[in-house]
Short mmCIF file of C-alpha atoms in Angstrom, two decimals:
data_model
loop_
_atom_site.label_atom_id
_atom_site.label_comp_id
_atom_site.label_asym_id
_atom_site.label_seq_id
_atom_site.Cartn_x
_atom_site.Cartn_y
_atom_site.Cartn_z
CA MET Z 1 -282.68 -130.08 -33.18
CA TYR Z 2 -286.64 -129.21 -34.35
CA ARG Z 3 -286.88 -127.58 -31.93
CA LYS Z 4 -284.57 -124.80 -32.88
CA TYR Z 5 -286.07 -124.95 -36.49
CA VAL Z 6 -289.22 -124.72 -35.24
CA LEU Z 7 -288.52 -122.01 -33.21
CA ARG Z 8 -287.18 -120.38 -36.10
CA LEU Z 9 -290.42 -120.86 -38.17
CA ILE Z 10 -292.49 -119.56 -35.77
CA GLY Z 11 -289.60 -116.28 -35.35
CA VAL Z 12 -289.91 -115.82 -39.51
CA VAL Z 13 -294.18 -115.61 -40.10
CA VAL Z 14 -293.85 -113.44 -36.28
CA GLY Z 15 -292.11 -111.41 -37.90
CA LEU Z 16 -293.78 -111.98 -41.76
CA LEU Z 17 -296.48 -110.62 -39.22
CA LEU Z 18 -295.23 -108.18 -37.71
CA LEU Z 19 -293.32 -105.94 -41.32
CA SER Z 20 -297.00 -106.20 -43.03
CA ALA Z 21 -299.14 -104.74 -39.73
CA ALA Z 22 -296.12 -102.33 -40.32
CA THR Z 23 -296.85 -101.14 -43.91
CA VAL Z 24 -300.45 -100.74 -43.62
CA LEU Z 25 -299.78 -99.34 -40.86
CA VAL Z 26 -297.84 -96.64 -42.64
CA LEU Z 27 -299.31 -96.34 -45.25
CA ASP Z 28 -302.59 -96.59 -44.01
CA PRO Z 29 -304.91 -96.93 -47.10
CA ALA Z 30 -308.40 -96.35 -45.06
CA PHE Z 31 -307.22 -93.86 -42.87
CA GLN Z 32 -307.69 -95.22 -39.90
CA TYR Z 33 -305.25 -94.06 -38.42
CA HIS Z 34 -303.95 -91.59 -39.87
CA LEU Z 35 -304.69 -89.59 -43.66
CA PRO Z 36 -301.52 -89.58 -45.94
CA LEU Z 37 -298.67 -88.76 -44.42
CA PRO Z 38 -296.29 -86.35 -47.01
CA GLY Z 39 -295.17 -87.55 -49.67
CA ILE Z 40 -297.92 -90.80 -50.23
CA GLU Z 41 -300.19 -90.46 -52.26
CA ALA Z 42 -304.08 -91.61 -51.59
CA THR Z 43 -306.04 -93.76 -53.86
CA TYR Z 44 -310.11 -94.09 -53.16
CA THR Z 45 -310.81 -97.02 -54.28
CA ASN Z 46 -313.49 -98.95 -51.02
CA GLU Z 47 -315.93 -96.69 -49.25
CA ARG Z 48 -317.10 -98.74 -47.44
CA TYR Z 49 -313.73 -99.11 -45.97
CA GLN Z 50 -312.17 -96.21 -46.63
CA ASN Z 51 -315.24 -93.80 -45.39
CA ALA Z 52 -314.42 -95.07 -41.85
CA GLY Z 53 -311.21 -94.06 -41.38
CA LEU Z 54 -311.77 -90.35 -43.08
CA ILE Z 55 -315.26 -90.17 -41.00
CA LYS Z 56 -312.83 -90.86 -38.32
CA ASN Z 57 -309.67 -88.14 -39.37
CA GLN Z 58 -311.12 -85.45 -41.93
CA ASP Z 59 -311.58 -82.46 -40.16
CA TYR Z 60 -315.63 -81.15 -40.86
CA ASP Z 61 -318.62 -80.16 -39.26
CA SER Z 62 -321.52 -81.00 -42.41
CA VAL Z 63 -322.16 -84.52 -43.69
CA CYS Z 64 -323.69 -85.69 -46.96
CA ILE Z 65 -324.53 -89.16 -46.97
CA GLY Z 66 -326.14 -91.31 -48.93
CA SER Z 67 -326.61 -94.40 -51.62
CA SER Z 68 -324.20 -93.96 -55.22
CA VAL Z 69 -326.88 -91.57 -56.69
CA THR Z 70 -324.67 -88.85 -53.78
CA SER Z 71 -321.64 -90.28 -54.76
CA ASN Z 72 -320.70 -87.34 -58.04
CA PHE Z 73 -321.63 -84.90 -55.46
CA ARG Z 74 -318.88 -82.53 -54.94
CA ALA Z 75 -318.19 -81.40 -51.15
CA SER Z 76 -316.81 -78.49 -52.36
CA TRP Z 77 -319.70 -77.37 -53.74
CA PHE Z 78 -321.84 -77.24 -50.39
CA ASP Z 79 -319.29 -75.64 -48.35
CA GLU Z 80 -319.62 -73.45 -51.24
CA ARG Z 81 -323.28 -72.45 -50.77
CA PHE Z 82 -324.64 -73.25 -46.81
CA GLY Z 83 -320.71 -72.16 -45.18
CA GLY Z 84 -317.92 -75.08 -43.08
CA LYS Z 85 -316.41 -77.76 -43.46
CA THR Z 86 -318.29 -80.61 -45.32
CA LEU Z 87 -317.46 -84.39 -45.51
CA LYS Z 88 -319.37 -86.59 -48.10
CA VAL Z 89 -319.27 -90.53 -47.64
CA SER Z 90 -320.95 -92.57 -50.43
CA TYR Z 91 -322.48 -96.28 -49.99
CA PRO Z 92 -322.81 -97.39 -53.37
CA GLY Z 93 -325.67 -100.44 -52.94
CA GLY Z 94 -326.46 -99.50 -49.23
CA THR Z 95 -328.97 -98.76 -47.56
CA PHE Z 96 -329.77 -97.10 -44.01
CA ALA Z 97 -328.58 -99.48 -41.59
CA ASP Z 98 -325.11 -98.91 -43.10
CA PHE Z 99 -326.30 -95.29 -43.09
CA ASP Z 100 -326.83 -94.88 -39.80
CA ILE Z 101 -323.44 -97.15 -38.61
CA ALA Z 102 -321.34 -94.05 -40.78
CA LEU Z 103 -323.47 -91.91 -38.43
CA GLU Z 104 -323.24 -93.17 -35.27
CA THR Z 105 -319.17 -92.58 -35.50
CA ILE Z 106 -319.59 -89.17 -37.42
CA TYR Z 107 -321.72 -87.52 -34.19
CA ALA Z 108 -318.16 -89.87 -31.97
CA THR Z 109 -315.98 -87.52 -33.11
CA HIS Z 110 -317.35 -84.40 -34.57
CA ASP Z 111 -319.74 -81.53 -34.01
CA ILE Z 112 -321.96 -81.55 -36.84
CA GLU Z 113 -324.23 -78.11 -37.87
CA ARG Z 114 -325.21 -79.86 -41.20
CA VAL Z 115 -326.00 -83.17 -42.94
CA TYR Z 116 -327.41 -83.59 -46.01
CA TRP Z 117 -329.07 -86.93 -47.17
CA SER Z 118 -330.25 -88.53 -49.73
CA LEU Z 119 -333.84 -91.00 -48.67
CA ASP Z 120 -334.22 -92.10 -51.67
CA PRO Z 121 -337.55 -93.93 -52.07
CA ARG Z 122 -336.28 -97.53 -53.07
CA LEU Z 123 -334.79 -97.70 -50.35
CA LEU Z 124 -337.40 -97.09 -47.90
CA ALA Z 125 -339.17 -99.35 -49.03
CA ALA Z 126 -336.38 -102.05 -48.39
CA ASP Z 127 -335.19 -103.42 -45.61
CA PRO Z 128 -332.46 -101.88 -43.91
CA GLN Z 129 -330.43 -105.17 -43.09
CA ASP Z 130 -330.63 -105.71 -46.43
CA SER Z 131 -327.21 -104.52 -47.41
CA GLU Z 132 -323.58 -105.60 -48.71
CA SER Z 133 -321.37 -106.61 -45.59
CA MET Z 134 -320.10 -103.82 -44.13
CA PRO Z 135 -316.98 -104.03 -42.00
CA THR Z 136 -317.81 -102.45 -38.73
CA TYR Z 137 -314.62 -103.30 -37.06
CA LEU Z 138 -313.16 -100.55 -39.18
CA TYR Z 139 -316.06 -98.18 -37.91
CA ASP Z 140 -315.83 -98.50 -33.84
CA PHE Z 141 -313.28 -97.20 -31.54
CA ASN Z 142 -311.85 -100.88 -30.16
CA PRO Z 143 -307.82 -101.19 -30.81
CA LEU Z 144 -308.60 -105.49 -30.27
CA ASN Z 145 -310.54 -105.66 -33.24
CA ASP Z 146 -307.87 -103.55 -35.70
CA ILE Z 147 -306.15 -106.94 -36.32
CA GLN Z 148 -309.15 -107.93 -38.98
CA TYR Z 149 -307.17 -104.37 -41.04
CA LEU Z 150 -303.36 -105.39 -40.15
CA LEU Z 151 -303.37 -108.00 -41.23
CA ASN Z 152 -305.51 -108.23 -44.01
CA LYS Z 153 -304.05 -109.97 -46.90
CA ASP Z 154 -306.51 -107.96 -49.72
CA ILE Z 155 -305.61 -104.78 -47.34
CA LEU Z 156 -302.01 -104.89 -47.83
CA LEU Z 157 -301.56 -107.20 -51.10
CA GLU Z 158 -304.60 -104.49 -52.48
CA SER Z 159 -304.86 -100.99 -51.69
CA CYS Z 160 -301.19 -100.56 -50.23
CA ALA Z 161 -299.90 -102.48 -53.62
CA GLN Z 162 -301.88 -98.58 -55.36
CA THR Z 163 -301.46 -96.19 -52.61
CA VAL Z 164 -297.46 -97.52 -53.59
CA LEU Z 165 -298.49 -97.27 -57.14
CA ALA Z 166 -300.32 -93.56 -56.70
CA THR Z 167 -296.97 -92.75 -54.71
CA LEU Z 168 -294.37 -93.66 -57.73
CA THR Z 169 -296.23 -92.97 -60.35
CA GLY Z 170 -297.60 -89.08 -58.60
CA THR Z 171 -301.24 -89.93 -59.53
CA HIS Z 172 -303.00 -87.61 -57.75
CA THR Z 173 -306.14 -87.60 -56.08
CA ASP Z 174 -307.93 -84.90 -55.04
CA LEU Z 175 -310.63 -86.04 -51.78
CA ASP Z 176 -313.16 -83.67 -53.35
CA GLU Z 177 -313.12 -85.85 -56.56
CA ALA Z 178 -312.83 -89.13 -54.35
CA PHE Z 179 -315.28 -91.75 -55.91
CA VAL Z 180 -317.00 -89.93 -58.38
CA TRP Z 181 -317.60 -92.12 -60.87
CA GLU Z 182 -318.88 -90.29 -64.08
CA THR Z 183 -315.54 -90.51 -65.57
CA GLU Z 184 -315.46 -88.95 -69.41
CA SER Z 185 -316.24 -92.38 -71.05
CA THR Z 186 -320.08 -92.71 -69.10
CA LYS Z 187 -322.48 -92.78 -71.50
CA TYR Z 188 -325.77 -90.97 -70.89
CA GLY Z 189 -329.16 -91.66 -72.41
CA LEU Z 190 -332.77 -93.22 -73.44
CA ASP Z 191 -330.81 -95.85 -75.00
CA VAL Z 192 -328.52 -96.36 -72.68
CA ALA Z 193 -331.01 -96.29 -69.88
CA ILE Z 194 -333.88 -98.53 -71.16
CA ALA Z 195 -330.45 -100.97 -72.24
CA SER Z 196 -329.81 -101.81 -68.13
CA TYR Z 197 -333.85 -101.36 -67.17
CA GLU Z 198 -335.32 -105.02 -67.43
CA ARG Z 199 -338.72 -103.77 -67.87
CA PRO Z 200 -340.99 -105.82 -65.56
CA LYS Z 201 -344.42 -107.21 -66.95
CA ASP Z 202 -347.62 -105.11 -66.48
CA ILE Z 203 -349.19 -107.25 -63.53
CA GLY Z 204 -352.08 -105.31 -63.71
CA PHE Z 205 -353.05 -104.55 -60.44
CA GLN Z 206 -351.86 -102.25 -57.76
CA TYR Z 207 -351.48 -103.38 -54.22
CA ASP Z 208 -352.17 -102.39 -50.74
CA ARG Z 209 -351.14 -98.91 -50.24
CA HIS Z 210 -348.96 -100.36 -46.63
CA VAL Z 211 -347.51 -103.21 -48.91
CA PHE Z 212 -343.91 -100.70 -47.34
CA ASN Z 213 -344.96 -99.77 -44.49
CA GLU Z 214 -343.11 -102.40 -42.04
CA ASP Z 215 -340.07 -101.51 -44.28
CA LEU Z 216 -340.68 -97.78 -44.58
CA ARG Z 217 -340.98 -98.10 -40.86
CA LYS Z 218 -337.89 -99.52 -39.70
CA ASN Z 219 -335.97 -97.33 -42.44
CA LEU Z 220 -337.64 -93.91 -40.79
CA GLU Z 221 -337.25 -95.19 -37.16
CA ILE Z 222 -333.37 -94.84 -38.25
CA ILE Z 223 -333.42 -91.17 -40.18
CA ASP Z 224 -335.50 -90.48 -36.50
CA LYS Z 225 -333.03 -91.44 -34.39
CA TRP Z 226 -330.52 -88.72 -35.60
CA VAL Z 227 -333.09 -85.93 -36.98
CA ASP Z 228 -335.02 -85.64 -33.50
CA GLY Z 229 -331.74 -86.87 -30.78
CA HIS Z 230 -329.94 -83.73 -32.41
CA PRO Z 231 -331.41 -81.30 -32.81
CA GLU Z 232 -328.77 -79.03 -33.26
CA THR Z 233 -328.24 -80.11 -36.54
CA THR Z 234 -329.94 -79.31 -39.58
CA PHE Z 235 -330.67 -81.86 -41.93
CA TYR Z 236 -331.48 -81.08 -45.39
CA LEU Z 237 -333.47 -83.82 -46.57
CA TYR Z 238 -334.53 -84.34 -49.71
CA PHE Z 239 -336.21 -87.07 -52.71
CA PRO Z 240 -333.01 -87.78 -54.97
CA PRO Z 241 -334.27 -87.23 -58.84
CA TYR Z 242 -335.69 -90.76 -60.54
CA SER Z 243 -336.26 -90.81 -64.13
CA THR Z 244 -339.63 -92.16 -65.05
CA LEU Z 245 -337.94 -95.02 -65.69
CA TYR Z 246 -338.64 -96.06 -62.04
CA PHE Z 247 -341.83 -94.77 -61.92
CA ASP Z 248 -342.91 -97.05 -65.23
CA SER Z 249 -340.80 -99.99 -62.87
CA ILE Z 250 -344.22 -99.20 -60.15
CA LYS Z 251 -346.68 -99.10 -62.34
CA ARG Z 252 -346.12 -102.24 -63.85
CA GLN Z 253 -344.96 -103.73 -60.53
CA GLY Z 254 -348.08 -102.68 -58.84
CA GLN Z 255 -346.86 -100.61 -56.40
CA ILE Z 256 -348.00 -96.89 -57.54
CA ASP Z 257 -350.48 -96.86 -54.08
CA ALA Z 258 -347.47 -97.62 -51.84
CA MET Z 259 -345.26 -96.09 -53.29
CA MET Z 260 -347.41 -92.70 -53.30
CA PHE Z 261 -348.41 -93.21 -49.88
CA LEU Z 262 -345.00 -93.66 -48.84
CA LEU Z 263 -343.66 -90.64 -50.20
CA TYR Z 264 -346.25 -88.14 -49.23
CA ASP Z 265 -346.51 -90.59 -45.38
CA THR Z 266 -342.27 -89.29 -45.49
CA ALA Z 267 -342.19 -86.26 -46.67
CA ASN Z 268 -345.03 -85.44 -44.25
CA ARG Z 269 -342.61 -86.51 -41.01
CA TYR Z 270 -340.42 -84.30 -41.43
CA LYS Z 271 -341.53 -81.22 -43.41
CA ASP Z 272 -342.59 -79.53 -40.11
CA LYS Z 273 -339.87 -79.82 -37.89
CA GLU Z 274 -337.62 -77.54 -36.42
CA ASN Z 275 -334.32 -78.51 -37.93
CA VAL Z 276 -335.51 -80.29 -41.34
CA LYS Z 277 -335.41 -79.02 -44.33
CA PHE Z 278 -336.93 -80.94 -46.41
CA TYR Z 279 -337.44 -81.44 -50.60
CA SER Z 280 -338.04 -83.20 -53.47
CA PHE Z 281 -336.49 -83.83 -56.83
CA ILE Z 282 -338.66 -86.69 -57.92
CA ASP Z 283 -341.00 -84.58 -59.12
CA GLN Z 284 -338.93 -82.23 -61.28
CA ASN Z 285 -340.05 -82.68 -64.73
CA ALA Z 286 -337.13 -80.73 -66.06
CA ILE Z 287 -334.97 -83.70 -65.23
CA THR Z 288 -336.85 -86.50 -64.71
CA THR Z 289 -337.61 -86.98 -68.13
CA ASN Z 290 -334.83 -85.45 -69.81
CA TYR Z 291 -333.30 -89.66 -70.38
CA ASP Z 292 -329.63 -87.79 -71.43
CA ASN Z 293 -329.61 -86.79 -67.38
CA TYR Z 294 -329.20 -90.56 -66.45
CA THR Z 295 -327.54 -93.19 -67.02
CA ASP Z 296 -329.87 -96.28 -65.77
CA MET Z 297 -333.25 -95.65 -64.05
CA VAL Z 298 -331.75 -93.58 -61.34
CA HIS Z 299 -328.42 -92.39 -61.37
CA TYR Z 300 -327.65 -89.79 -63.30
CA ARG Z 301 -324.96 -87.10 -64.36
CA SER Z 302 -322.11 -84.66 -61.56
CA GLU Z 303 -324.80 -81.12 -63.19
CA VAL Z 304 -327.63 -82.61 -61.16
CA ASN Z 305 -326.22 -83.16 -58.13
CA ARG Z 306 -324.63 -79.56 -58.22
CA TYR Z 307 -328.03 -78.86 -59.91
CA ILE Z 308 -329.89 -80.10 -56.03
CA VAL Z 309 -327.17 -78.46 -54.18
CA ASP Z 310 -327.93 -74.96 -55.80
CA TYR Z 311 -331.76 -75.37 -55.54
CA MET Z 312 -331.36 -75.55 -51.60
CA ALA Z 313 -329.61 -72.88 -50.99
CA ASP Z 314 -332.07 -70.76 -53.13
CA ASN Z 315 -334.77 -72.43 -52.73
CA PRO Z 316 -337.65 -72.68 -49.34
CA PRO Z 317 -337.54 -76.52 -48.15
CA LEU Z 318 -341.33 -78.03 -49.19
CA ASP Z 319 -344.28 -76.65 -47.00
CA ALA Z 320 -347.62 -78.68 -46.67
CA SER Z 321 -348.81 -77.15 -50.05
CA GLY Z 322 -345.47 -78.05 -51.38
CA VAL Z 323 -346.55 -82.06 -50.52
CA GLU Z 324 -349.74 -81.55 -52.12
CA ALA Z 325 -348.03 -80.42 -54.79
CA MET Z 326 -345.39 -83.38 -55.06
CA ALA Z 327 -348.06 -85.97 -54.42
CA SER Z 328 -350.45 -84.91 -57.04
CA HIS Z 329 -348.21 -84.32 -59.94
CA LEU Z 330 -346.47 -87.60 -59.39
CA ARG Z 331 -349.78 -89.08 -59.45
CA SER Z 332 -351.30 -87.66 -62.95
CA LEU Z 333 -347.35 -88.47 -64.41
CA MET Z 334 -348.37 -91.95 -63.53
CA ALA Z 335 -351.62 -92.28 -64.72
CA ASN Z 336 -350.76 -90.19 -68.25
CA TYR Z 337 -347.28 -90.83 -69.53
CA ASP Z 338 -347.03 -92.18 -72.09
CA PHE Z 339 -344.43 -95.05 -70.65
CA ASP Z 340 -344.75 -96.81 -73.73
CA SER Z 341 -343.29 -94.29 -76.84
CA LEU Z 342 -339.75 -94.56 -75.10
CA TYR Z 343 -339.79 -97.75 -76.59
CA PRO Z 344 -339.44 -98.44 -80.96
CA PRO Z 345 -343.08 -99.83 -81.60
CA SER Z 346 -340.94 -102.98 -82.48
CA VAL Z 347 -340.20 -103.94 -78.61
CA GLN Z 348 -343.65 -102.50 -77.63
CA ASP Z 349 -345.92 -105.93 -78.06
CA LYS Z 350 -343.01 -108.16 -75.69
CA TYR Z 351 -344.17 -105.31 -72.75
CA LYS Z 352 -348.20 -106.35 -73.33
#
């Protein structure tokens, strides 16, 4: 009798597990096995999980990749200006190690003509392994570890539930709008940017220019791996337009020389490569000193993303004189810009 009940219990558990796996397999909210089936609405809620499936199953020949500063791009903008079919894969909080994992799967599944890659200075200066957890089992091709997806409680109860709700309510999200963080209620402006920025104390000296070198070298090796390994691909590499608040932070933390070396060294490394077009937006004052573009010191409105696409399509990349001009401009900015004037007089003494 006891054995009979145990076998029934085991049968019920196995049946529930199979039902759960089948539900995830059919709805497939992370697009691991297929894109949304007819009549099923996709929801886009988790880049790290869902990018893997989009990379494997979408049709594309070009990729826009980077941190959350790339989230407000629409892939269609690149298609309009450069041709081809673009997939955007943004990774908020991502590092170059995350981009490396994504590119491994991208090149394993597609022939790539163009890569639009945001080289965030603060990521170039950071340990590439210091990132949020990547579900690497979704990016590989080993069916044995798919159990982590098919029997994932969060996938079943949250992601699948969101898919069902969107389907029942007829809520459609176009892939072009996937993972865009800007909404009608997003606020921009100096007050908003400063409110999210904890201004560091001025340490009163500058560190050696090589202070970022160890991590910079690791990140450049990742970029080199793809640029040098795929001469058939044109890489549009660029420094995104961080606001001048970022340079206030750099200056007060004694990192001017180190950041200038990082920017100068990176730009010079790639400006002459045959399959690279290198651009800098971090020195374009019309953007970076207009705080109506920013919601914090580095994240900007969609219009700036559109400007980046159009600028790269309409203008030649940096050459040697352009790199020198960028470096000269940024040094002048950090030496002469009145950062204190951005703050109300009542709080300026706090930061001295």
